[in-house]
PDB file of N, CA and C in Angstrom:
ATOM      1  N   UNK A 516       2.283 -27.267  17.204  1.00  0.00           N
ATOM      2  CA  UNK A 516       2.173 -26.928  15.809  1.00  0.00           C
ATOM      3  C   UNK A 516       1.551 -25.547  15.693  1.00  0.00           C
ATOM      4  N   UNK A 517       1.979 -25.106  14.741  1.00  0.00           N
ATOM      5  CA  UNK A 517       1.825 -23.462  14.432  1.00  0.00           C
ATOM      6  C   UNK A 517       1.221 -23.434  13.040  1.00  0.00           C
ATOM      7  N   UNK A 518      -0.260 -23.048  13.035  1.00  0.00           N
ATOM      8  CA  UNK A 518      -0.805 -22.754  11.494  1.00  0.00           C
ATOM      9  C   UNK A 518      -0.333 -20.774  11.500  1.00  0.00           C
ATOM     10  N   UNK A 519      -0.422 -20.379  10.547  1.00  0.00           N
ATOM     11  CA  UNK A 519      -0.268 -18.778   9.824  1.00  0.00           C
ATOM     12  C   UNK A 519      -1.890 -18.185   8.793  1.00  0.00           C
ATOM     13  N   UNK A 520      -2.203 -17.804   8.944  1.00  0.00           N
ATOM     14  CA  UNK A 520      -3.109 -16.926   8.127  1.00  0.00           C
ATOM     15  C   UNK A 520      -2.368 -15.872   7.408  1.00  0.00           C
ATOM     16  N   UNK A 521      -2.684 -15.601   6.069  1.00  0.00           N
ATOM     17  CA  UNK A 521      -2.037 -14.536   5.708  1.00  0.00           C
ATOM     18  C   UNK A 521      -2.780 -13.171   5.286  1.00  0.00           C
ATOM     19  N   UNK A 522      -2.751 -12.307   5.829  1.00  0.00           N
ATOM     20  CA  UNK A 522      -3.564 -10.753   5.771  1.00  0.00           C
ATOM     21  C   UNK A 522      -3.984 -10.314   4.690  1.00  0.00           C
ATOM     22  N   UNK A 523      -4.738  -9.626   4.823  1.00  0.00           N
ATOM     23  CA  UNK A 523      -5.683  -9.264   2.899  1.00  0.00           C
ATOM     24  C   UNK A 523      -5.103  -7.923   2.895  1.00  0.00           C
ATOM     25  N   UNK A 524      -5.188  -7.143   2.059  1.00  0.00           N
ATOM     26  CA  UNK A 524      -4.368  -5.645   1.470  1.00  0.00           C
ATOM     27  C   UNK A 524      -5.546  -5.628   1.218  1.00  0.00           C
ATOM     28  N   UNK A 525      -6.125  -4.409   1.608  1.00  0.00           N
ATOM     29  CA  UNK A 525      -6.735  -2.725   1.163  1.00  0.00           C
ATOM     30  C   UNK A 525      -6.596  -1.967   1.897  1.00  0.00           C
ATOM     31  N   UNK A 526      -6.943  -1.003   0.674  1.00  0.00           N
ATOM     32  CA  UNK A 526      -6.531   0.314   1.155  1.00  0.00           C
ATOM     33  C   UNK A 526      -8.057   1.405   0.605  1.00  0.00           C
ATOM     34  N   UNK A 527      -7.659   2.857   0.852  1.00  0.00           N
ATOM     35  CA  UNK A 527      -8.820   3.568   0.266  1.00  0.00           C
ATOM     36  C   UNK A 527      -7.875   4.892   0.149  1.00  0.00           C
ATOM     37  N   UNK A 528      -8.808   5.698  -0.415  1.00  0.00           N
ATOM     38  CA  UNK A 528      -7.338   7.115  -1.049  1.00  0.00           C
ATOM     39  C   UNK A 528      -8.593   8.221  -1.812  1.00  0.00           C
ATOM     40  N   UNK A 529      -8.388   9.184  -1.918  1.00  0.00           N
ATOM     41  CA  UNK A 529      -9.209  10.308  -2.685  1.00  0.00           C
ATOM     42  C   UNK A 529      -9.419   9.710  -4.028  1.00  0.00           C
ATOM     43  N   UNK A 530     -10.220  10.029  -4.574  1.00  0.00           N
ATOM     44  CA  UNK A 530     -10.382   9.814  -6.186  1.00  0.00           C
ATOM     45  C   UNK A 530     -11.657  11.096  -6.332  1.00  0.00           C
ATOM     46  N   UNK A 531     -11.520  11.668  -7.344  1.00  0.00           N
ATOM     47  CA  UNK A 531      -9.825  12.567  -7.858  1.00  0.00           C
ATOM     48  C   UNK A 531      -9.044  12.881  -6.955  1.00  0.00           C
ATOM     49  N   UNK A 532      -7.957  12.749  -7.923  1.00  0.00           N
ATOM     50  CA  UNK A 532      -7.082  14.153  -6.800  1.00  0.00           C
ATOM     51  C   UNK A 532      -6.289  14.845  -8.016  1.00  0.00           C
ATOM     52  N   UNK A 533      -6.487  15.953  -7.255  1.00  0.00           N
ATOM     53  CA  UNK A 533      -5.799  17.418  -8.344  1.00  0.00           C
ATOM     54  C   UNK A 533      -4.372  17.121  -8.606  1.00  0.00           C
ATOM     55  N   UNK A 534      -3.935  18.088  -9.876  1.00  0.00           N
ATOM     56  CA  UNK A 534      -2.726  17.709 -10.434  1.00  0.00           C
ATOM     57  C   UNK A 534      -1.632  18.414  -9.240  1.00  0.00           C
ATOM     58  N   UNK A 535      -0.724  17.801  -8.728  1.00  0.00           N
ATOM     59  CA  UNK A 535       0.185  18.225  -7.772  1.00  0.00           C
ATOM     60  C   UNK A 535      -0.542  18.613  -6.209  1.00  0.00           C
ATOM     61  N   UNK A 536      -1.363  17.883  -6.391  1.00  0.00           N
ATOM     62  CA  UNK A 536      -1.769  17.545  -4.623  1.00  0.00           C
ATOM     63  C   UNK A 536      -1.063  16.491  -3.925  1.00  0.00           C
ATOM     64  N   UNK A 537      -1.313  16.739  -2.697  1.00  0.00           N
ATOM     65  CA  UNK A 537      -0.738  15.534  -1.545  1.00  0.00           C
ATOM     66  C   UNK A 537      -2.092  15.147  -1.667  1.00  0.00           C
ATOM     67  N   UNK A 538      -1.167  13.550  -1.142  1.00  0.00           N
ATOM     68  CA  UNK A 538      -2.845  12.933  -1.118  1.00  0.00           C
ATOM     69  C   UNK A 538      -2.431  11.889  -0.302  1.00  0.00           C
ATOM     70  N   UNK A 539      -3.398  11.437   0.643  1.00  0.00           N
ATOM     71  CA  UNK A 539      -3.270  10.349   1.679  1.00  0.00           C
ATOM     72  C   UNK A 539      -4.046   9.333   1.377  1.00  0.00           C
ATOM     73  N   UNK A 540      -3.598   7.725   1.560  1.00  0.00           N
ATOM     74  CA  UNK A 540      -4.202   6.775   1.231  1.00  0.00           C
ATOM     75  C   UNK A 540      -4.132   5.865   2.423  1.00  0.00           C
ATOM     76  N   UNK A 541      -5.221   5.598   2.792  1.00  0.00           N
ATOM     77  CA  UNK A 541      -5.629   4.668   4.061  1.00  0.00           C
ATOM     78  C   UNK A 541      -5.217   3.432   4.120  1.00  0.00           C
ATOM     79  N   UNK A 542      -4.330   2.948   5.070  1.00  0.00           N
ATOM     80  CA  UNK A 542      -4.232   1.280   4.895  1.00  0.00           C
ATOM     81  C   UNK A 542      -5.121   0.691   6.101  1.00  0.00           C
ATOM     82  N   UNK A 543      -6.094   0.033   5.168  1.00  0.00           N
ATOM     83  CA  UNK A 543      -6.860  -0.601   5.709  1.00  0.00           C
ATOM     84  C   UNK A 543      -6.923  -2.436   5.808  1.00  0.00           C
ATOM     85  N   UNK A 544      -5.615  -2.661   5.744  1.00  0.00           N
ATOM     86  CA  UNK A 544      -5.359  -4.005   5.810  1.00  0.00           C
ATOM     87  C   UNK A 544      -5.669  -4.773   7.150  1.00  0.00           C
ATOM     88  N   UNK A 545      -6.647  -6.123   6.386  1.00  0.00           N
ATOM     89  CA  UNK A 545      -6.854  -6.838   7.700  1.00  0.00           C
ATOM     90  C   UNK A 545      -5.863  -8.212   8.002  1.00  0.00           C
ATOM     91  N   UNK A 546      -5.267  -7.755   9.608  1.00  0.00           N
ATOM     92  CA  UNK A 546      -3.921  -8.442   9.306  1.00  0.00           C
ATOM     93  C   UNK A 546      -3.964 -10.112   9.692  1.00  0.00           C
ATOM     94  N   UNK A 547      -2.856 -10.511   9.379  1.00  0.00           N
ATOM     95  CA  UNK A 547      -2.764 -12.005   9.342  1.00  0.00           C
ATOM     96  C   UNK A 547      -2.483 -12.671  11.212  1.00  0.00           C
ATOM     97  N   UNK A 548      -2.394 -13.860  11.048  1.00  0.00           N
ATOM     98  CA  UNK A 548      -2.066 -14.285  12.108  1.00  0.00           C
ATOM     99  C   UNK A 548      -0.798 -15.260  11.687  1.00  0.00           C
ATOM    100  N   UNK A 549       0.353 -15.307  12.849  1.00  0.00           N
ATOM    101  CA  UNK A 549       1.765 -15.946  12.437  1.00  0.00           C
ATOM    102  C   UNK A 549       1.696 -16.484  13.905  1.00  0.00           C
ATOM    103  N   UNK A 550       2.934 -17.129  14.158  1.00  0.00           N
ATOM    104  CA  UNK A 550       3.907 -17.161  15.224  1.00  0.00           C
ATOM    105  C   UNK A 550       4.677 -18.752  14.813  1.00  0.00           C
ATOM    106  N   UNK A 551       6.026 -18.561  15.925  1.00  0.00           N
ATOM    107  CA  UNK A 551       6.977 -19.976  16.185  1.00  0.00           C
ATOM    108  C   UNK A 551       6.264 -20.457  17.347  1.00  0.00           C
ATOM    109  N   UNK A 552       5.576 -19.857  18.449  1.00  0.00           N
ATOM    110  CA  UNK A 552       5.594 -20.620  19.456  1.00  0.00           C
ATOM    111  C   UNK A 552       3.947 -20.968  19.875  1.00  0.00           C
ATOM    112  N   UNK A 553       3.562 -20.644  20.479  1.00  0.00           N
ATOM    113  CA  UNK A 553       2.310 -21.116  21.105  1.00  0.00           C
ATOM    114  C   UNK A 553       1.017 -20.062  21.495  1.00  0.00           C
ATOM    115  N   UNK A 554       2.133 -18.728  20.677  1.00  0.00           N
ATOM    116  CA  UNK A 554       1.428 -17.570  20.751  1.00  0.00           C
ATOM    117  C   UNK A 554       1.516 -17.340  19.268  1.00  0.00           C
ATOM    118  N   UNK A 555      -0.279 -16.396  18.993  1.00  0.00           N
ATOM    119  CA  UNK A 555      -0.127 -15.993  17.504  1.00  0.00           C
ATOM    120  C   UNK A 555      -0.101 -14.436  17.708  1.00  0.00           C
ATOM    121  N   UNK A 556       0.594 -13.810  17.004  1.00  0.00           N
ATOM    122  CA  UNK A 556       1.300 -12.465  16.626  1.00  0.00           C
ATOM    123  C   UNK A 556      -0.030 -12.131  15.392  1.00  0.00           C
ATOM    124  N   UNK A 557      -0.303 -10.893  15.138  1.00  0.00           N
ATOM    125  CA  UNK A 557      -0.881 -10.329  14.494  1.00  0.00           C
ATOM    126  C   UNK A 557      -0.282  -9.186  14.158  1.00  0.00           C
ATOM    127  N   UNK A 558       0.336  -8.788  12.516  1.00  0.00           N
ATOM    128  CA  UNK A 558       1.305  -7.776  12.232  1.00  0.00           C
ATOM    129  C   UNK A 558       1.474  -8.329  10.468  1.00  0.00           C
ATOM    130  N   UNK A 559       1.977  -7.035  10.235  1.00  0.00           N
ATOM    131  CA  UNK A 559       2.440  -6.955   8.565  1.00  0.00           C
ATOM    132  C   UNK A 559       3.020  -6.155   7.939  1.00  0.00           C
ATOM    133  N   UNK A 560       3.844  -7.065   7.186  1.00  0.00           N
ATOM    134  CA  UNK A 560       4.933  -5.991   6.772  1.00  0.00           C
ATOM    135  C   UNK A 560       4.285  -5.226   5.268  1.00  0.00           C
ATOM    136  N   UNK A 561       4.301  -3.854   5.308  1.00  0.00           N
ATOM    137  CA  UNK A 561       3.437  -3.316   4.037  1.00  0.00           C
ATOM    138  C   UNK A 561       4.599  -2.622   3.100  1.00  0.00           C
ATOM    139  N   UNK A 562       4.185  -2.824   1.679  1.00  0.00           N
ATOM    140  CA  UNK A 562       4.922  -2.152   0.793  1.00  0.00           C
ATOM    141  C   UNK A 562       3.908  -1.609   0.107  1.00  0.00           C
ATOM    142  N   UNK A 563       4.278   0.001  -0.071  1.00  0.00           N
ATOM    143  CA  UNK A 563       3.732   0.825  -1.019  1.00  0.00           C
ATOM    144  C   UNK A 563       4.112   1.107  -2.505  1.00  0.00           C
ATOM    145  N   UNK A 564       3.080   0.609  -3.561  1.00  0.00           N
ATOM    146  CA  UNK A 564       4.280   1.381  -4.981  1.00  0.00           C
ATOM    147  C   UNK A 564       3.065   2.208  -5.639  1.00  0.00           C
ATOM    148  N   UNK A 565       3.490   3.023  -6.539  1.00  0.00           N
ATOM    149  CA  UNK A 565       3.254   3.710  -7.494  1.00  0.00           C
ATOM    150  C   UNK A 565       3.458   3.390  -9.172  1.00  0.00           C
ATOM    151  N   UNK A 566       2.415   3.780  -9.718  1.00  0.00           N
ATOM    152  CA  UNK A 566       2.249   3.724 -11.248  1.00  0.00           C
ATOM    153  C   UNK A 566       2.289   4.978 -11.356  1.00  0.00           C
ATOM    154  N   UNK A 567       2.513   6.094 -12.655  1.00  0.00           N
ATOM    155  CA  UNK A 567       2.283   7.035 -13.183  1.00  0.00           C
ATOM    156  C   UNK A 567       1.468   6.409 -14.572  1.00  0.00           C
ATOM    157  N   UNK A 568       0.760   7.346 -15.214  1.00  0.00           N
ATOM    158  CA  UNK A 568       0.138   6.756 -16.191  1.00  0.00           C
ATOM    159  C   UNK A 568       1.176   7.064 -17.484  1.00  0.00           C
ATOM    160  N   UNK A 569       2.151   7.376 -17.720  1.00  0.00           N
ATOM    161  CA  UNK A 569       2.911   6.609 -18.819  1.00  0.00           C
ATOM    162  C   UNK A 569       4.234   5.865 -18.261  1.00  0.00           C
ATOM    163  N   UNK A 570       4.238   5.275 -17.322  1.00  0.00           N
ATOM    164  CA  UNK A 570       5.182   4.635 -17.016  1.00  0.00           C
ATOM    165  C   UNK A 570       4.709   2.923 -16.686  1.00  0.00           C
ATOM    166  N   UNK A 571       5.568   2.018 -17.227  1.00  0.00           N
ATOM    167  CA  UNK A 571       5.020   1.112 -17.654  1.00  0.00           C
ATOM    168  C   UNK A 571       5.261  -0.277 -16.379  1.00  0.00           C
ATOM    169  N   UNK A 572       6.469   0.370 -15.158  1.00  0.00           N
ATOM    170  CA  UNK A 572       6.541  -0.466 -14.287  1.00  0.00           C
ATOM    171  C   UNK A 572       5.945   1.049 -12.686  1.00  0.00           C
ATOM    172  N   UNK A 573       5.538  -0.185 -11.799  1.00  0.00           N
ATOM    173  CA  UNK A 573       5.133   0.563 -10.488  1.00  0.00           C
ATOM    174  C   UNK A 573       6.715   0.835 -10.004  1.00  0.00           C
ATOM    175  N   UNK A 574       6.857   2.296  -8.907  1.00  0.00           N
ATOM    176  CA  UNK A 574       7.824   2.291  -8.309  1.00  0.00           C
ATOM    177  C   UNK A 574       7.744   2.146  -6.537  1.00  0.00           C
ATOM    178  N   UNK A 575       8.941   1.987  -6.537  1.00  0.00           N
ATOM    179  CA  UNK A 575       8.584   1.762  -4.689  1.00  0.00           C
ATOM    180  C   UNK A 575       8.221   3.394  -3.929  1.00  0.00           C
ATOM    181  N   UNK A 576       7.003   3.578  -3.467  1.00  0.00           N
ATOM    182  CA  UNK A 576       7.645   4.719  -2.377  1.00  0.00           C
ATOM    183  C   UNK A 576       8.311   4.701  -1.344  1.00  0.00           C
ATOM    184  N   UNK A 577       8.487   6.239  -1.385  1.00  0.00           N
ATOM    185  CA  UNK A 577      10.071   6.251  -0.316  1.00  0.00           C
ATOM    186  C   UNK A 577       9.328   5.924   0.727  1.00  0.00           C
ATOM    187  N   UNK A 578      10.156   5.962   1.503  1.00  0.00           N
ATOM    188  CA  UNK A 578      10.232   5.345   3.093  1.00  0.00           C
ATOM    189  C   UNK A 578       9.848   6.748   3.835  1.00  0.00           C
ATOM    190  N   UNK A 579       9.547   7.888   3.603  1.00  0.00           N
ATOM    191  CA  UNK A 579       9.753   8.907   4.327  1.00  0.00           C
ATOM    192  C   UNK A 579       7.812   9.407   4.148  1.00  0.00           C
ATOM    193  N   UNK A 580       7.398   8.420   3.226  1.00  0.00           N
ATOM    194  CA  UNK A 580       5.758   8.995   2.613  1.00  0.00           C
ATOM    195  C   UNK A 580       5.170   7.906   3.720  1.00  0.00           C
ATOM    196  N   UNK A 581       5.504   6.946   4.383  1.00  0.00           N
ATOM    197  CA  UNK A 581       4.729   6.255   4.734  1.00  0.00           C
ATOM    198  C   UNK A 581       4.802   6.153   6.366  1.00  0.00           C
ATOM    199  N   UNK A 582       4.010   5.799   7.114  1.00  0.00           N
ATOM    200  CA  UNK A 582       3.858   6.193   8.762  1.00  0.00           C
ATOM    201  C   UNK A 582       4.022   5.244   9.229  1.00  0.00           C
ATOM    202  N   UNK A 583       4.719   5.450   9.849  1.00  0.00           N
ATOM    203  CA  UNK A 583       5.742   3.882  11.074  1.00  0.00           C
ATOM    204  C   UNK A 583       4.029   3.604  11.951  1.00  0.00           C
ATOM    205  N   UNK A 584       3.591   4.063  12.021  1.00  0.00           N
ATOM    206  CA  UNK A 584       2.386   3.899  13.034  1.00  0.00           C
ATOM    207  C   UNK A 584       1.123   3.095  12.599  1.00  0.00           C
ATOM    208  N   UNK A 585       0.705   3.192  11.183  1.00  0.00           N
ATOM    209  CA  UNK A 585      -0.561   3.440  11.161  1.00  0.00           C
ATOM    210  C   UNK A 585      -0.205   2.857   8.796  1.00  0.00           C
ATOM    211  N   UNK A 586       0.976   2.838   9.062  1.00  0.00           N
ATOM    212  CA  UNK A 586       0.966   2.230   7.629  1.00  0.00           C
ATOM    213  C   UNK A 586       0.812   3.334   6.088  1.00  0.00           C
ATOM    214  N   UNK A 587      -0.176   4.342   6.738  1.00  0.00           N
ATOM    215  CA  UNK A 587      -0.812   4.946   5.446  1.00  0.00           C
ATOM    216  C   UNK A 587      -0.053   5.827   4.546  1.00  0.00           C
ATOM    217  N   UNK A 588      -0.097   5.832   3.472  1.00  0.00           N
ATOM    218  CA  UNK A 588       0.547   6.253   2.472  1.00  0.00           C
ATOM    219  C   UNK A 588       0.355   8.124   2.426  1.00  0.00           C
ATOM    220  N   UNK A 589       1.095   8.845   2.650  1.00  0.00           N
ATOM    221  CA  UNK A 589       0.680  10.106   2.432  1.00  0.00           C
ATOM    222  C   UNK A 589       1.912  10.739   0.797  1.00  0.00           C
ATOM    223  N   UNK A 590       1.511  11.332  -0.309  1.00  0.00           N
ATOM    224  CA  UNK A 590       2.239  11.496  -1.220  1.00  0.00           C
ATOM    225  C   UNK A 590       2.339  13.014  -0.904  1.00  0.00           C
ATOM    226  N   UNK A 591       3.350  13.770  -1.360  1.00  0.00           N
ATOM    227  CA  UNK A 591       3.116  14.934  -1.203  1.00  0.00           C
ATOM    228  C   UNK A 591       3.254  15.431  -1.979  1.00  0.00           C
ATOM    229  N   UNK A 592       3.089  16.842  -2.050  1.00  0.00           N
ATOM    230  CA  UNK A 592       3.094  18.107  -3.127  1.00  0.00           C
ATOM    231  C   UNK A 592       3.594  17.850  -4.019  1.00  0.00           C
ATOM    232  N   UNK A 593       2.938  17.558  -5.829  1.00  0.00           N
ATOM    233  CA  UNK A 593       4.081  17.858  -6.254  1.00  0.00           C
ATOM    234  C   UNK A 593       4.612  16.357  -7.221  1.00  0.00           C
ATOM    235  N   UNK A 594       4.429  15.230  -6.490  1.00  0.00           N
ATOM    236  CA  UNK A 594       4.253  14.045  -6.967  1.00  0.00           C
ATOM    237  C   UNK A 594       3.371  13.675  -8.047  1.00  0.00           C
ATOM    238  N   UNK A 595       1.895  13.678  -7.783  1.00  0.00           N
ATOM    239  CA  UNK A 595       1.262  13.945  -9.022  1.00  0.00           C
ATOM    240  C   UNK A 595       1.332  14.514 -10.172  1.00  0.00           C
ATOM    241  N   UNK A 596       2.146  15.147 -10.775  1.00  0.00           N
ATOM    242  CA  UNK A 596       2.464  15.850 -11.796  1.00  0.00           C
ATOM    243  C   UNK A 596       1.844  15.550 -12.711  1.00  0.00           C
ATOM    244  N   UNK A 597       1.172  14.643 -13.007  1.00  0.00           N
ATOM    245  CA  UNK A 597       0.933  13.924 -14.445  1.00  0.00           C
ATOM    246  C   UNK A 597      -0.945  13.866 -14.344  1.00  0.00           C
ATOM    247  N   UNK A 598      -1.337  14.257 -15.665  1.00  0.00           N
ATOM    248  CA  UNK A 598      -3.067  14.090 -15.895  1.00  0.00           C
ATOM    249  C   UNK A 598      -3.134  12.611 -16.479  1.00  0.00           C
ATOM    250  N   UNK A 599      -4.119  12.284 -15.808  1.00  0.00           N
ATOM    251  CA  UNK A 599      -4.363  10.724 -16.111  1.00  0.00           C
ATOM    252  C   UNK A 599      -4.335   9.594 -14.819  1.00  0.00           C
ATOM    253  N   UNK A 600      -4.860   8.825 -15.257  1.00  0.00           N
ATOM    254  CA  UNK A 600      -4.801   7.507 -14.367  1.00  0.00           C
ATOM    255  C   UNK A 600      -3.443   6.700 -13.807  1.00  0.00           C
ATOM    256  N   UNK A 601      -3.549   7.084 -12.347  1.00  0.00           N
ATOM    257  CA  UNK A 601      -2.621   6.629 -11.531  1.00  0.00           C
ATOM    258  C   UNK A 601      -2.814   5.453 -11.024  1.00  0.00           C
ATOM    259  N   UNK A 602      -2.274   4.024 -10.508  1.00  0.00           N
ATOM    260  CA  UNK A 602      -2.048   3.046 -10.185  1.00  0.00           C
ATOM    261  C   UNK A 602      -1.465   2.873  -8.675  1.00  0.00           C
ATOM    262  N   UNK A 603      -2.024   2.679  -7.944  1.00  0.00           N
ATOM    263  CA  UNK A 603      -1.549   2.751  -6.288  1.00  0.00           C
ATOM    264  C   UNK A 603      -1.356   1.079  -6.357  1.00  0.00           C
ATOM    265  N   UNK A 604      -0.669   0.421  -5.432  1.00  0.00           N
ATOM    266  CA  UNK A 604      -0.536  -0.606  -4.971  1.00  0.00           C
ATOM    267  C   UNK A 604      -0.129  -1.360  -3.804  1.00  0.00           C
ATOM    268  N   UNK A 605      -0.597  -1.992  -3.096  1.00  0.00           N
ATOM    269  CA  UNK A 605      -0.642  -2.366  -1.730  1.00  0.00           C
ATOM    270  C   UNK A 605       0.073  -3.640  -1.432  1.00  0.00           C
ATOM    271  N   UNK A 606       0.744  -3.742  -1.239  1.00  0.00           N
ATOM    272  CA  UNK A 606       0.937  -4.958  -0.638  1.00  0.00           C
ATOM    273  C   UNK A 606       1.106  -5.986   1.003  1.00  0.00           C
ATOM    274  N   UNK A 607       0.738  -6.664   1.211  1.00  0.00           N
ATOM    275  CA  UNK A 607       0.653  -6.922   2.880  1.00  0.00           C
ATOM    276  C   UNK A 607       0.780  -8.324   2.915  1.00  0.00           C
ATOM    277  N   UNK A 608       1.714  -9.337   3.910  1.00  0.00           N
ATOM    278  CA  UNK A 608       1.869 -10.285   4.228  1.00  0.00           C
ATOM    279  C   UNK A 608       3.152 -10.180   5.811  1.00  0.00           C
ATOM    280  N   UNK A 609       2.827 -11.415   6.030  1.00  0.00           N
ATOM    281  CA  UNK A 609       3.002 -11.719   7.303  1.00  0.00           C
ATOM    282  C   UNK A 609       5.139 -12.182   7.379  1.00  0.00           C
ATOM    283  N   UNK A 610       5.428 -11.231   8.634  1.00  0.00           N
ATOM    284  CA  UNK A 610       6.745 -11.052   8.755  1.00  0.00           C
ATOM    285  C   UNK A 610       7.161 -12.837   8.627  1.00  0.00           C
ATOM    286  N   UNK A 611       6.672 -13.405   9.373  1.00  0.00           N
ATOM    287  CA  UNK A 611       6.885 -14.445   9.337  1.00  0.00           C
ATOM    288  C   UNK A 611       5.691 -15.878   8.993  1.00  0.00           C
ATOM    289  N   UNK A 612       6.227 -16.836   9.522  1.00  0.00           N
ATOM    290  CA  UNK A 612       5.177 -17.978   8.818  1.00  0.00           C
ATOM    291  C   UNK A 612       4.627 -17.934   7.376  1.00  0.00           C
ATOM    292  N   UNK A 613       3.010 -18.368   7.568  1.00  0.00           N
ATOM    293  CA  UNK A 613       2.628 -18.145   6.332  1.00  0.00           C
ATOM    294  C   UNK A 613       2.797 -16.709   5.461  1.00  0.00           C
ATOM    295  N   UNK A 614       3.964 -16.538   4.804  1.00  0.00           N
ATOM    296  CA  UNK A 614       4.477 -15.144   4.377  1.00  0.00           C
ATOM    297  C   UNK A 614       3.978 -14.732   2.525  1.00  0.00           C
ATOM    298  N   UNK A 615       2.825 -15.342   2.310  1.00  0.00           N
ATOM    299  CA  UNK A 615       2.448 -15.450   0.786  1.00  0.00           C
ATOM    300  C   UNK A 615       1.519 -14.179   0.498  1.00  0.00           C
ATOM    301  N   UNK A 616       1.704 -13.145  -0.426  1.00  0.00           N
ATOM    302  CA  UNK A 616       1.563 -11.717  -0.181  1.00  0.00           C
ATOM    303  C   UNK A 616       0.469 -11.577  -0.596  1.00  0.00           C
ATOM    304  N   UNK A 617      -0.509 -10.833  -0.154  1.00  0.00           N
ATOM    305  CA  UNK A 617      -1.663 -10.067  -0.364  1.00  0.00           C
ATOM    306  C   UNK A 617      -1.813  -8.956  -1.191  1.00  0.00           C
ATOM    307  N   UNK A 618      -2.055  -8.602  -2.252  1.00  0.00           N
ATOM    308  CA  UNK A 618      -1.749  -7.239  -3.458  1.00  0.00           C
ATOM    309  C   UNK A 618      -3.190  -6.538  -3.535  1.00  0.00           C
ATOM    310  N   UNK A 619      -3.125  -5.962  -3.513  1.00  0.00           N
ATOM    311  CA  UNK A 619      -4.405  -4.924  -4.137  1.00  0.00           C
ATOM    312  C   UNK A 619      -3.942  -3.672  -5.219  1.00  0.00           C
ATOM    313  N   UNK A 620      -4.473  -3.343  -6.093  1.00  0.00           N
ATOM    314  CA  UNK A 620      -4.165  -2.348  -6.709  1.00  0.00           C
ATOM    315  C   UNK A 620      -5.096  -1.944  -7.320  1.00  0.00           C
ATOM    316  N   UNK A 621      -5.354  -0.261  -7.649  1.00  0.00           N
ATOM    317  CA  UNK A 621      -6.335   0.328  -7.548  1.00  0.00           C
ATOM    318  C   UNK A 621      -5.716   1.961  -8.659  1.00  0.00           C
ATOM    319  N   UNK A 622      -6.980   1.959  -9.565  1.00  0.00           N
ATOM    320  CA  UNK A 622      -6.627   3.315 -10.134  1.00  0.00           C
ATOM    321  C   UNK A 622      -7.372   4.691  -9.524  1.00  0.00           C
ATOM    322  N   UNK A 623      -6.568   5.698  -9.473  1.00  0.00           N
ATOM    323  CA  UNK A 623      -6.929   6.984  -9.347  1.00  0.00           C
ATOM    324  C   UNK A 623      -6.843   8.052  -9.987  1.00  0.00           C
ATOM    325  N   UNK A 624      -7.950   8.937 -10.931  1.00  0.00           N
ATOM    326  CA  UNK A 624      -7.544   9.811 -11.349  1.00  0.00           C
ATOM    327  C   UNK A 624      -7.143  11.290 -11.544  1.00  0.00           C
ATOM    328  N   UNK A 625      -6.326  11.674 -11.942  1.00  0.00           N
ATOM    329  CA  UNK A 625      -5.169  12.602 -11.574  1.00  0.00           C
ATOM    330  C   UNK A 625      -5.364  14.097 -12.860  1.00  0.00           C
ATOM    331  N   UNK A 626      -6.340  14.938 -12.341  1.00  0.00           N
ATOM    332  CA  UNK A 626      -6.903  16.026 -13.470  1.00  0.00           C
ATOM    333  C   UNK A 626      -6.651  17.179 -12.707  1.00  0.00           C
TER     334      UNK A 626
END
């Protein structure tokens, strides 16, 4: 028999950050435990989104902001465009087994 743990989401990121800065956000997720067999796997699959502060749903970031290695969110130049409170969001759960998602979300503001 195979129990699953499922991983907690956080993260950490500049607050402020200037209007049209890159800005890097740390994934600091502590990960879950899974497996089918008799071994437990430790791993997670992470999704990054974005709020702007007049936009009323988060969007996904691209695939090209985030590091095959190490998870962390880097935005670049240019993205920020907007003054006001930004909405980061984390998400983290386990590829397999117990797969029930972990969210964090967090404001940053953008002057």
């Amino acid at each position: 028999m195979n129990a699953s743990t499922p991983p907690t989401a956080n993260f950490s990121g500049p607050n402020p950050i200037c209007l049209n800065a890159a800005a890097t956000f740390t994934n600091n997720t502590l990960l879950g435990f899974y497996g089918t067999t008799s071994t437990c796997t430790r791993a997670a699959n992470i999704i990054w989104k974005i709020k702007p502060p007049s936009s009323p749903t988060f969007f996904p970031a691209q695939a090209s902001w985030v590091s095959a290695i190490t998870f962390n969110l880097n935005i670049p130049i240019g993205t920020f465009n907007e003054v006001g409170v930004w909405q980061i969001q984390l998400e983290a759960k386990n590829p397999t087994g117990c797969d029930l998602p972990s969210t964090v979300i967090k404001d940053f503001c953008v002057q």
